[in-house]
Amino acid sequence: MIDSTLLKRPEGYIDGQWTAADDGGTFEVLNPANCKALAEVPAMGDGETRRAIAAAKRALRLAPPYSLARRREWLTDIRDALLDEKEEIGRILCLEHGKPWKEAQGEVEYAAGFFDYCARHLDLLASRKLEERPKGCDWEVHFRPIGVAALITPWNFPIGMIAKKLSAALAAGCPTVIKPASETPLTMIAAFTLMHERVDLPPGMVNLVMGRAGPIGDLLCAHPDVPMLSFTGSTEVGKGLIDKSRDQVKKLALELGGNAPFIVFDDADLDAAADNLIGNKFRGGGQTCVCANRIYVQAGIAEAFADKLVERVKALRVGDGMDDDIDIGPLINRAGFEKVRRHVADALAKGGTLLAGKHPDDLDPDRGLFYPPTVVAGVTPEMECTREETFGPFVPMITFDDEDEAVTAGNDTEFGLAAYVFTGDDERAARVIAGLRFGHVGWNTGTGPTPEAPFGGMKLSGIGREGGEEGLMEYVEPQTVPRGG
Ligand code: NAP
């Protein structure tokens, strides 16, 4: 079992108090590196969620609202607490998620960056007066908190994803009810410990419920006192949330699945492209929504690029994320392992060539959830790995002949989250990027989102943006006041 100063009370949190489940029920949190239990946390449901919503509603202040100065203090205090406890939060995150400890600490810094960004740009939410006097009136615009916000997060960034949402919600003055993924609630509890001990938040401003997602999610969708729901996770669950919240005409912010193309043209710096692909693809063990999922390489350089890639992939070290010098930890669970195995097996059965990694028949999740980084060449559009997000350390390589073919193939997906283009030709880059229907397009870089810029999906990858000025505006509703006389 895990022992941590940040997990003194591994419980939910409602109205400023640590809270067990009403019926005393719990569920286990496992370490994917050894499949042993780390902790038991409360299995909450309808009653606890209703109390959390009621507490959040009491914490909402409309007149007068929480001042910008007070909100800035919450944000900077959370930022400082996260940075002070970077190592310990990173350790908890590594133990429950599996990603290497160093990478987990990087995620904590990334999370702190969202609180920092919102604190530094909070004045964007100050009321403003129009310079013009249309219709003979003075016009004021106020940015009102939308109200209680429900925040549902996935397991792949246990602190990063909540930071994106919570920073903007607190900046707006919105109380929150938070539901973390059942695989990774401990990092969230650690963050709540810090908020409980170090941040002067009013009771009810942040509430934490854990347990079966269906009933909790249904209530958050249907409840009239929750006007906003922000969700990061699969497109399938996101679609269900749209259906279930329609009667409330709820504001939804949805960060959903991806199927990122990574396009390498023959005029690209191939070493830089290979280095960036390694950094992008194997982050979080390949379990991120912005990981390259389909690698398109122009035919003339396909072999040379594959050689560079395979050399780098073979140097990656797979193991327990708490061990030194590990690049890739275990996959999150058995279902995740089986999905990668299925995609690799399908690609090989349909004619792909294994360039690195092991044949799926030689792998067994009973021997551990560590999936060897795998490269397969000769991938075609009929293969499952081009249609679905693999969410694991598998690089499928596809060749193309010209620019039009690359753009058409890149867009041949219902998703539109992230894409990457490697070319030394600026004009070509401008044409290709404009043609790609993705919310984030890396040009000669595999980098993902940052707190300073808006990030979100097109098409079935979602609605809304997190980060940047656009993300800061997600939790406010403009109120316009023309003053006559
Ligand atoms: P998931 O199954 O959709 O779960 C995400 C969250 O939703 C978890 O907290 C889960 O709770 C909860 N949930 C599940 N069923 C629900 C329901 N019926 N009502 C309300 N909440 C429900 O997704 P995941 O497997 O954790 O995450 C992987 C997916 O997230 C991938 O598709 C990935 O691309 C996407 N993702 C997108 C972004 C982005 O920024 N666009 C970022 C990261 C991940 P339980 O854990 O208790 O089931």
Coordinates of C-alpha atoms and ligand atoms in Angstrom, one line a residue:
M1 CA 0.0 0.0 0.0
I2 CA 1.1 3.5 -0.7
D3 CA 2.3 5.7 2.2
S4 CA 2.4 9.5 1.6
T5 CA 2.0 12.7 3.5
L6 CA -0.3 13.8 0.7
L7 CA -2.6 10.8 1.2
K8 CA -3.3 11.0 5.0
R9 CA -7.1 10.8 4.2
P10 CA -7.6 8.8 0.9
E11 CA -11.2 10.0 0.7
G12 CA -13.6 12.2 -1.2
Y13 CA -13.9 15.9 -0.3
I14 CA -17.3 17.7 0.1
D15 CA -17.9 21.1 1.5
G16 CA -14.4 21.5 2.9
Q17 CA -14.5 18.1 4.7
W18 CA -12.9 14.7 3.9
T19 CA -15.7 12.2 3.3
A20 CA -16.0 8.5 3.0
A21 CA -18.8 6.8 1.0
D22 CA -22.2 6.9 2.6
D23 CA -22.3 3.1 2.7
G24 CA -18.7 2.7 3.5
G25 CA -17.9 1.1 0.2
T26 CA -14.5 1.3 -1.4
F27 CA -12.6 0.3 -4.5
E28 CA -9.0 -0.6 -5.1
V29 CA -6.4 1.5 -6.9
L30 CA -3.7 -0.7 -8.5
N31 CA -0.1 -0.1 -9.5
P32 CA 0.1 -1.1 -13.2
A33 CA 3.8 -1.9 -12.8
N34 CA 3.0 -4.9 -10.5
C35 CA -0.8 -5.0 -10.4
K36 CA -0.7 -4.8 -6.6
A37 CA -3.1 -2.6 -4.6
L38 CA -1.9 0.9 -3.7
A39 CA -4.9 2.1 -1.8
E40 CA -8.7 1.7 -1.2
V41 CA -10.8 4.8 -1.9
P42 CA -14.5 5.5 -1.4
A43 CA -17.0 4.2 -4.0
M44 CA -19.4 7.1 -3.9
G45 CA -22.6 7.6 -5.8
D46 CA -25.8 9.6 -6.1
G47 CA -26.1 10.8 -2.5
E48 CA -22.6 12.1 -2.1
T49 CA -22.7 13.7 -5.6
R50 CA -25.9 15.5 -4.7
R51 CA -24.3 16.9 -1.5
A52 CA -21.2 18.0 -3.4
I53 CA -23.5 19.9 -5.9
A54 CA -25.4 21.5 -3.0
A55 CA -22.1 22.6 -1.3
A56 CA -20.8 23.9 -4.6
K57 CA -24.0 25.9 -5.1
R58 CA -23.6 27.5 -1.7
A59 CA -20.1 28.5 -2.5
L60 CA -21.1 30.4 -5.6
R61 CA -21.0 34.2 -5.1
L62 CA -22.7 36.4 -7.7
A63 CA -23.1 39.7 -5.8
P64 CA -20.6 40.6 -4.9
P65 CA -18.5 38.0 -6.8
Y66 CA -15.1 36.8 -5.5
S67 CA -12.7 39.6 -6.3
L68 CA -10.0 39.1 -9.0
A69 CA -7.4 39.6 -6.3
R70 CA -8.9 36.7 -4.2
R71 CA -9.1 34.4 -7.2
R72 CA -5.5 35.2 -8.2
E73 CA -4.4 34.3 -4.7
W74 CA -6.1 30.8 -5.0
L75 CA -4.4 30.3 -8.4
T76 CA -0.9 31.3 -7.3
D77 CA -1.2 29.3 -4.0
I78 CA -2.2 26.2 -5.9
R79 CA 0.6 26.7 -8.4
D80 CA 3.1 27.1 -5.6
A81 CA 1.9 24.1 -3.7
L82 CA 2.1 21.9 -6.8
L83 CA 5.6 23.1 -7.5
D84 CA 6.7 22.6 -3.9
E85 CA 5.4 19.1 -3.8
K86 CA 6.4 18.2 -7.4
E87 CA 8.4 15.1 -6.4
E88 CA 5.8 13.6 -4.1
I89 CA 2.8 14.2 -6.4
G90 CA 5.0 12.9 -9.3
R91 CA 5.7 9.7 -7.2
I92 CA 2.0 9.1 -6.5
L93 CA 1.2 9.7 -10.2
C94 CA 4.0 7.3 -11.3
L95 CA 2.8 4.6 -9.0
E96 CA -0.9 4.7 -10.1
H97 CA -0.4 5.6 -13.8
G98 CA 2.9 3.9 -14.6
K99 CA 4.7 6.8 -16.4
P100 CA 8.3 7.4 -15.4
W101 CA 8.7 9.4 -12.2
K102 CA 10.7 12.1 -14.0
E103 CA 8.0 12.4 -16.7
A104 CA 5.4 12.5 -14.0
Q105 CA 7.2 15.4 -12.3
G106 CA 7.1 17.2 -15.7
E107 CA 3.4 16.7 -15.7
V108 CA 3.1 18.4 -12.3
E109 CA 5.1 21.4 -13.7
Y110 CA 2.8 21.5 -16.7
A111 CA -0.2 21.5 -14.4
A112 CA 1.2 24.3 -12.3
G113 CA 1.7 26.2 -15.5
F114 CA -2.1 26.4 -16.1
F115 CA -2.7 28.0 -12.7
D116 CA 0.2 30.4 -13.3
Y117 CA -1.2 31.3 -16.7
C118 CA -4.7 32.0 -15.4
A119 CA -3.3 34.1 -12.5
R120 CA -1.2 36.2 -14.9
H121 CA -4.0 36.8 -17.4
L122 CA -6.9 37.2 -14.9
D123 CA -7.5 40.8 -15.9
L124 CA -9.0 39.5 -19.1
L125 CA -12.0 38.7 -17.0
A126 CA -12.3 42.2 -15.6
S127 CA -15.4 44.2 -16.6
R128 CA -14.9 46.5 -19.5
K129 CA -16.7 49.6 -21.0
L130 CA -17.2 49.9 -24.8
E131 CA -15.5 52.9 -26.4
E132 CA -18.4 53.4 -28.7
R133 CA -21.9 54.6 -27.5
P134 CA -24.2 52.6 -29.8
K135 CA -28.0 53.4 -29.4
G136 CA -27.2 56.4 -27.2
C137 CA -26.1 54.2 -24.3
D138 CA -22.9 53.5 -22.3
W139 CA -22.2 49.8 -22.6
E140 CA -20.6 47.6 -20.0
V141 CA -19.5 43.9 -20.4
H142 CA -19.2 41.8 -17.3
F143 CA -17.8 38.3 -17.2
R144 CA -20.0 36.3 -14.8
P145 CA -19.2 32.9 -13.5
I146 CA -21.3 30.3 -15.3
G147 CA -22.0 28.6 -12.0
V148 CA -21.2 25.1 -10.6
A149 CA -19.0 23.3 -13.0
A150 CA -18.7 19.5 -13.2
L151 CA -15.2 18.4 -14.2
I152 CA -14.6 14.8 -15.3
T153 CA -11.0 13.7 -16.1
P154 CA -9.3 10.7 -17.6
W155 CA -6.4 8.6 -16.2
N156 CA -3.7 9.5 -18.8
F157 CA -2.8 12.9 -17.3
P158 CA -4.0 12.6 -13.6
I159 CA -2.9 16.1 -12.7
G160 CA -2.5 17.8 -16.1
M161 CA -6.1 17.4 -17.1
I162 CA -7.7 18.7 -13.9
A163 CA -5.3 21.6 -13.9
K164 CA -6.5 22.8 -17.3
K165 CA -10.1 22.8 -16.1
L166 CA -9.8 23.8 -12.5
S167 CA -7.5 26.8 -13.2
A168 CA -10.0 28.3 -15.6
A169 CA -13.0 27.5 -13.4
L170 CA -11.5 29.1 -10.3
A171 CA -10.3 32.1 -12.4
A172 CA -14.0 32.6 -13.3
G173 CA -15.1 32.1 -9.7
C174 CA -17.0 28.8 -10.5
P175 CA -17.3 26.2 -7.7
T176 CA -16.5 22.7 -8.9
V177 CA -17.5 19.0 -8.5
I178 CA -14.7 16.9 -9.7
K179 CA -14.8 13.2 -10.7
P180 CA -11.4 11.7 -11.5
A181 CA -10.8 8.5 -13.4
S182 CA -11.1 5.4 -11.3
E183 CA -7.6 4.2 -12.3
T184 CA -5.9 7.3 -11.0
P185 CA -7.8 9.0 -8.1
L186 CA -4.8 9.2 -5.8
T187 CA -3.0 12.1 -7.6
M188 CA -6.3 14.0 -7.4
I189 CA -6.6 13.3 -3.6
A190 CA -3.0 14.5 -3.2
A191 CA -4.0 17.8 -5.0
F192 CA -7.0 18.1 -2.7
T193 CA -4.8 17.6 0.3
L194 CA -2.7 20.6 -0.9
M195 CA -5.8 22.7 -1.5
H196 CA -7.2 21.7 2.0
E197 CA -3.9 22.5 3.8
R198 CA -2.5 25.4 1.8
V199 CA -5.2 27.3 -0.1
D200 CA -7.8 29.5 1.4
L201 CA -10.7 28.3 -0.7
P202 CA -14.2 28.7 0.7
P203 CA -15.9 25.4 1.7
G204 CA -17.7 23.9 -1.3
M205 CA -15.5 25.6 -3.9
V206 CA -13.8 22.3 -4.8
N207 CA -15.5 19.0 -4.2
L208 CA -14.2 15.5 -5.0
V209 CA -16.4 12.5 -5.7
M210 CA -15.2 9.1 -6.8
G211 CA -16.9 5.9 -7.8
R212 CA -19.0 4.4 -10.6
A213 CA -18.9 6.8 -13.4
G214 CA -22.3 6.1 -14.9
P215 CA -24.6 7.2 -12.0
I216 CA -22.3 10.1 -11.0
G217 CA -22.1 11.3 -14.7
D218 CA -25.9 10.9 -15.2
L219 CA -26.6 13.1 -12.2
L220 CA -24.1 15.7 -13.2
C221 CA -25.7 15.8 -16.6
A222 CA -29.3 16.0 -15.4
H223 CA -28.9 18.3 -12.4
P224 CA -30.3 21.8 -13.0
D225 CA -27.7 23.4 -10.5
V226 CA -24.8 22.3 -12.7
P227 CA -24.9 24.6 -15.8
M228 CA -21.5 23.5 -17.1
L229 CA -19.8 20.1 -17.6
S230 CA -16.2 19.8 -18.8
F231 CA -15.1 16.3 -19.8
T232 CA -11.9 14.8 -21.1
G233 CA -12.1 11.2 -22.2
S234 CA -13.3 9.0 -25.0
T235 CA -15.6 10.2 -27.8
E236 CA -18.0 7.4 -27.0
V237 CA -18.6 8.7 -23.4
G238 CA -18.6 12.3 -24.6
K239 CA -21.4 11.6 -27.0
G240 CA -23.5 10.1 -24.2
L241 CA -22.9 13.2 -22.1
I242 CA -24.3 15.4 -24.9
D243 CA -27.4 13.2 -25.0
K244 CA -27.9 13.2 -21.3
S245 CA -27.4 16.9 -20.7
R246 CA -29.6 18.2 -23.6
D247 CA -32.7 18.8 -21.4
Q248 CA -30.6 21.3 -19.3
V249 CA -29.1 23.0 -22.4
K250 CA -25.9 22.6 -20.5
K251 CA -22.7 24.2 -21.6
L252 CA -20.3 21.4 -22.5
A253 CA -16.6 21.5 -23.0
L254 CA -15.5 18.2 -24.5
E255 CA -11.9 17.1 -25.0
L256 CA -12.3 13.7 -26.8
G257 CA -10.3 11.1 -28.7
G258 CA -7.7 11.7 -31.4
N259 CA -6.1 9.8 -34.3
A260 CA -3.1 12.0 -35.0
P261 CA -1.3 11.8 -38.4
F262 CA 2.5 12.5 -38.4
I263 CA 3.5 13.4 -41.9
V264 CA 7.2 13.4 -43.0
F265 CA 8.0 14.9 -46.4
D266 CA 11.2 14.1 -48.3
D267 CA 12.6 17.6 -47.7
A268 CA 12.4 17.2 -43.9
D269 CA 15.3 16.9 -41.5
L270 CA 14.9 13.2 -40.9
D271 CA 16.9 13.1 -37.7
A272 CA 14.8 15.9 -36.2
A273 CA 11.6 14.1 -37.4
A274 CA 12.7 10.8 -35.9
D275 CA 13.7 12.5 -32.6
N276 CA 10.4 14.3 -32.4
L277 CA 8.4 11.2 -33.2
I278 CA 10.1 9.4 -30.3
G279 CA 9.4 12.2 -27.9
N280 CA 5.8 12.5 -29.1
K281 CA 4.8 8.9 -29.6
F282 CA 6.2 7.3 -26.4
R283 CA 5.2 10.0 -24.0
G284 CA 3.0 8.4 -21.3
G285 CA 3.8 5.0 -23.0
G286 CA 1.9 6.2 -26.1
Q287 CA -1.3 6.8 -24.0
T288 CA -2.0 10.4 -24.8
C289 CA -4.6 11.9 -27.1
V290 CA -1.9 13.8 -29.0
C291 CA 0.4 10.9 -29.6
A292 CA 1.1 10.3 -33.3
N293 CA -1.2 7.4 -34.3
R294 CA -0.5 7.1 -38.1
I295 CA 3.0 7.9 -39.5
Y296 CA 3.0 8.9 -43.1
V297 CA 6.4 9.0 -44.8
Q298 CA 7.1 10.1 -48.4
A299 CA 8.0 7.0 -50.4
G300 CA 11.6 8.2 -51.4
I301 CA 12.7 8.5 -47.8
A302 CA 10.6 5.7 -46.2
E303 CA 13.5 3.3 -45.8
A304 CA 16.0 5.9 -44.5
F305 CA 13.5 7.2 -42.0
A306 CA 12.5 3.7 -40.8
D307 CA 16.2 3.0 -40.2
K308 CA 16.6 6.1 -38.0
L309 CA 13.4 5.4 -36.2
V310 CA 14.1 1.7 -35.5
E311 CA 17.6 2.6 -34.1
R312 CA 16.0 5.0 -31.7
V313 CA 13.1 2.7 -30.7
K314 CA 15.5 -0.1 -29.9
A315 CA 17.3 2.2 -27.4
L316 CA 14.2 2.8 -25.4
R317 CA 14.1 1.3 -21.9
V318 CA 10.9 -0.2 -20.7
G319 CA 10.2 -0.9 -17.0
D320 CA 8.9 0.3 -13.6
G321 CA 8.6 4.0 -13.8
M322 CA 10.2 4.4 -10.3
D323 CA 13.4 2.8 -11.6
D324 CA 16.2 5.0 -12.9
D325 CA 16.5 5.7 -16.6
I326 CA 13.2 4.2 -17.7
D327 CA 11.6 5.7 -20.8
I328 CA 8.4 3.8 -20.9
G329 CA 6.4 2.3 -18.1
P330 CA 3.6 -0.2 -18.2
L331 CA 0.2 0.3 -19.9
I332 CA -2.6 1.3 -17.6
N333 CA -4.4 -2.0 -17.6
R334 CA -5.1 -5.2 -19.3
A335 CA -7.7 -3.8 -21.7
G336 CA -5.1 -1.2 -22.8
F337 CA -2.5 -3.9 -23.4
E338 CA -4.9 -6.1 -25.4
K339 CA -5.9 -3.2 -27.6
V340 CA -2.3 -2.6 -28.6
R341 CA -1.7 -6.3 -29.2
R342 CA -4.8 -6.5 -31.3
H343 CA -3.7 -3.6 -33.5
V344 CA -0.2 -5.0 -34.0
A345 CA -1.6 -8.5 -34.7
D346 CA -4.1 -7.1 -37.2
A347 CA -1.4 -5.0 -39.0
L348 CA 0.9 -8.1 -39.3
A349 CA -1.9 -10.4 -40.4
K350 CA -2.8 -7.9 -43.2
G351 CA 0.7 -7.8 -44.6
G352 CA 2.7 -5.3 -42.4
T353 CA 6.3 -6.0 -41.6
L354 CA 7.6 -6.0 -38.0
L355 CA 10.7 -3.7 -37.8
A356 CA 11.0 -3.4 -34.0
G357 CA 9.3 -5.0 -31.0
K358 CA 7.9 -8.5 -30.5
H359 CA 5.3 -10.5 -32.3
P360 CA 2.0 -10.3 -30.4
D361 CA 1.8 -14.1 -30.0
D362 CA 5.0 -13.8 -27.9
L363 CA 3.4 -11.4 -25.4
D364 CA 1.3 -12.2 -22.4
P365 CA -0.2 -9.6 -20.1
D366 CA -0.1 -12.1 -17.2
R367 CA 3.7 -11.6 -17.3
G368 CA 3.2 -7.8 -16.8
L369 CA 1.6 -4.8 -18.6
F370 CA 4.9 -3.7 -20.2
Y371 CA 4.4 -3.5 -24.0
P372 CA 7.6 -3.4 -26.0
P373 CA 7.9 -0.4 -28.3
T374 CA 6.9 -1.7 -31.8
V375 CA 7.3 -0.5 -35.4
V376 CA 5.5 -2.0 -38.3
A377 CA 6.0 -0.9 -41.9
G378 CA 3.8 -1.4 -44.9
V379 CA 0.6 -0.3 -43.1
T380 CA -2.5 0.3 -45.2
P381 CA -5.9 2.0 -44.6
E382 CA -7.7 -1.3 -44.1
M383 CA -5.8 -1.9 -40.9
E384 CA -7.4 -1.2 -37.5
C385 CA -4.5 0.9 -36.3
T386 CA -5.3 3.6 -38.9
R387 CA -8.9 3.8 -38.0
E388 CA -8.8 3.7 -34.2
E389 CA -6.5 5.3 -31.6
T390 CA -4.1 2.6 -30.4
F391 CA -3.2 4.4 -27.1
G392 CA 0.1 2.5 -26.8
P393 CA 3.7 2.2 -27.9
F394 CA 3.0 1.1 -31.5
V395 CA 4.3 3.0 -34.6
P396 CA 2.5 2.1 -37.8
M397 CA 4.3 3.4 -40.9
I398 CA 2.5 4.2 -44.2
T399 CA 4.1 5.6 -47.3
F400 CA 2.7 8.3 -49.6
D401 CA 3.7 9.9 -52.9
D402 CA 2.6 13.5 -53.0
E403 CA 1.2 16.4 -50.9
D404 CA -2.4 15.9 -51.9
E405 CA -2.3 12.2 -51.0
A406 CA -0.7 13.1 -47.6
V407 CA -3.4 15.7 -46.7
T408 CA -6.2 13.4 -47.9
A409 CA -4.9 10.5 -45.9
G410 CA -4.2 12.6 -42.8
N411 CA -7.8 13.9 -42.9
D412 CA -9.3 10.5 -43.4
T413 CA -10.5 10.1 -39.9
E414 CA -13.6 11.3 -37.9
F415 CA -11.2 12.9 -35.4
G416 CA -9.4 16.2 -35.5
L417 CA -7.3 16.8 -32.4
A418 CA -3.6 16.8 -33.3
A419 CA -1.4 16.4 -36.4
Y420 CA 2.3 16.9 -37.2
V421 CA 4.0 18.0 -40.4
F422 CA 7.7 17.7 -41.1
T423 CA 9.0 19.6 -44.1
G424 CA 11.7 22.1 -44.9
D425 CA 9.5 24.0 -47.4
D426 CA 7.6 26.8 -45.8
E427 CA 5.1 27.2 -48.6
R428 CA 4.3 23.5 -48.6
A429 CA 3.9 23.6 -44.8
A430 CA 1.4 26.5 -45.1
R431 CA -0.6 24.6 -47.7
V432 CA -0.6 21.4 -45.8
I433 CA -1.4 22.9 -42.4
A434 CA -4.3 24.9 -43.8
G435 CA -5.7 21.7 -45.4
L436 CA -5.5 19.6 -42.2
R437 CA -8.7 19.7 -40.1
F438 CA -7.0 19.4 -36.7
G439 CA -7.1 21.8 -33.7
H440 CA -3.3 21.4 -33.1
V441 CA -0.8 21.0 -35.9
G442 CA 2.9 20.8 -35.0
W443 CA 5.2 22.0 -37.8
N444 CA 8.7 20.4 -37.5
T445 CA 7.9 19.6 -33.9
G446 CA 6.0 16.9 -32.0
T447 CA 5.2 19.1 -29.1
G448 CA 1.7 18.9 -27.6
P449 CA -0.3 21.6 -25.8
T450 CA 1.0 24.3 -23.5
P451 CA -0.9 26.5 -20.9
E452 CA -0.3 29.7 -23.0
A453 CA -2.1 28.5 -26.1
P454 CA -5.7 27.2 -26.8
F455 CA -6.0 23.5 -27.3
G456 CA -8.9 21.4 -28.4
G457 CA -10.4 19.3 -31.1
M458 CA -12.2 19.7 -34.4
K459 CA -14.8 17.1 -35.7
L460 CA -15.4 14.3 -33.2
S461 CA -12.5 15.3 -31.1
G462 CA -14.5 17.8 -29.1
I463 CA -16.0 21.2 -28.4
G464 CA -14.2 24.1 -26.8
R465 CA -10.6 25.0 -25.9
E466 CA -8.4 24.7 -22.8
G467 CA -5.4 26.9 -22.3
G468 CA -4.7 30.4 -23.5
E469 CA -7.1 33.3 -23.5
E470 CA -9.8 31.1 -25.1
G471 CA -9.6 28.5 -22.3
L472 CA -9.8 31.3 -19.7
M473 CA -13.1 32.4 -21.1
E474 CA -14.7 28.9 -21.0
Y475 CA -16.2 29.3 -17.5
V476 CA -17.7 32.8 -17.8
E477 CA -20.8 34.1 -19.4
P478 CA -20.6 37.7 -20.8
Q479 CA -23.4 39.9 -19.4
T480 CA -24.0 43.1 -21.4
V481 CA -25.4 46.2 -19.8
P482 CA -26.4 49.2 -21.9
R483 CA -27.1 52.1 -19.7
G484 CA -29.5 54.8 -20.9
G485 CA -30.3 58.2 -19.6
Ligands
NAP1 P1 -13.2 7.4 -20.7 O1 -13.5 5.9 -20.5 O2 -14.1 8.2 -21.5 O3 -13.1 8.0 -19.2 C1 -12.8 9.3 -18.9 C2 -13.5 9.8 -17.7 O4 -14.9 9.7 -17.9 C3 -13.2 8.9 -16.4 O5 -13.2 9.7 -15.3 C4 -14.4 7.9 -16.4 O6 -14.6 7.4 -15.1 C5 -15.5 8.8 -16.8 N1 -16.6 8.1 -17.4 C6 -16.7 6.9 -17.9 N2 -18.0 6.6 -18.3 C7 -18.7 7.7 -18.0 C8 -20.1 8.0 -18.0 N3 -21.0 7.2 -18.6 N4 -20.5 9.2 -17.6 C9 -19.6 10.1 -17.1 N5 -18.3 9.8 -16.9 C10 -17.9 8.7 -17.4 O7 -11.8 7.6 -21.3 P2 -10.4 7.1 -20.8 O8 -10.2 5.7 -21.3 O9 -10.1 7.3 -19.3 O10 -9.4 8.1 -21.6 C11 -8.9 7.8 -22.8 C12 -9.6 8.7 -23.8 O11 -9.5 10.1 -23.5 C13 -8.9 8.6 -25.2 O12 -9.9 8.5 -26.2 C14 -8.2 9.9 -25.3 O13 -7.9 10.3 -26.6 C15 -9.1 10.8 -24.6 N6 -8.3 12.0 -24.1 C16 -8.6 13.2 -24.8 C17 -7.8 14.3 -24.4 C18 -8.1 15.6 -25.1 O14 -7.5 16.6 -24.6 N7 -8.9 15.6 -26.1 C19 -6.9 14.2 -23.4 C20 -6.7 13.0 -22.8 C21 -7.4 11.9 -23.2 P3 -14.1 5.9 -14.7 O15 -12.6 6.0 -14.8 O16 -14.7 5.8 -13.3 O17 -14.7 5.0 -15.7

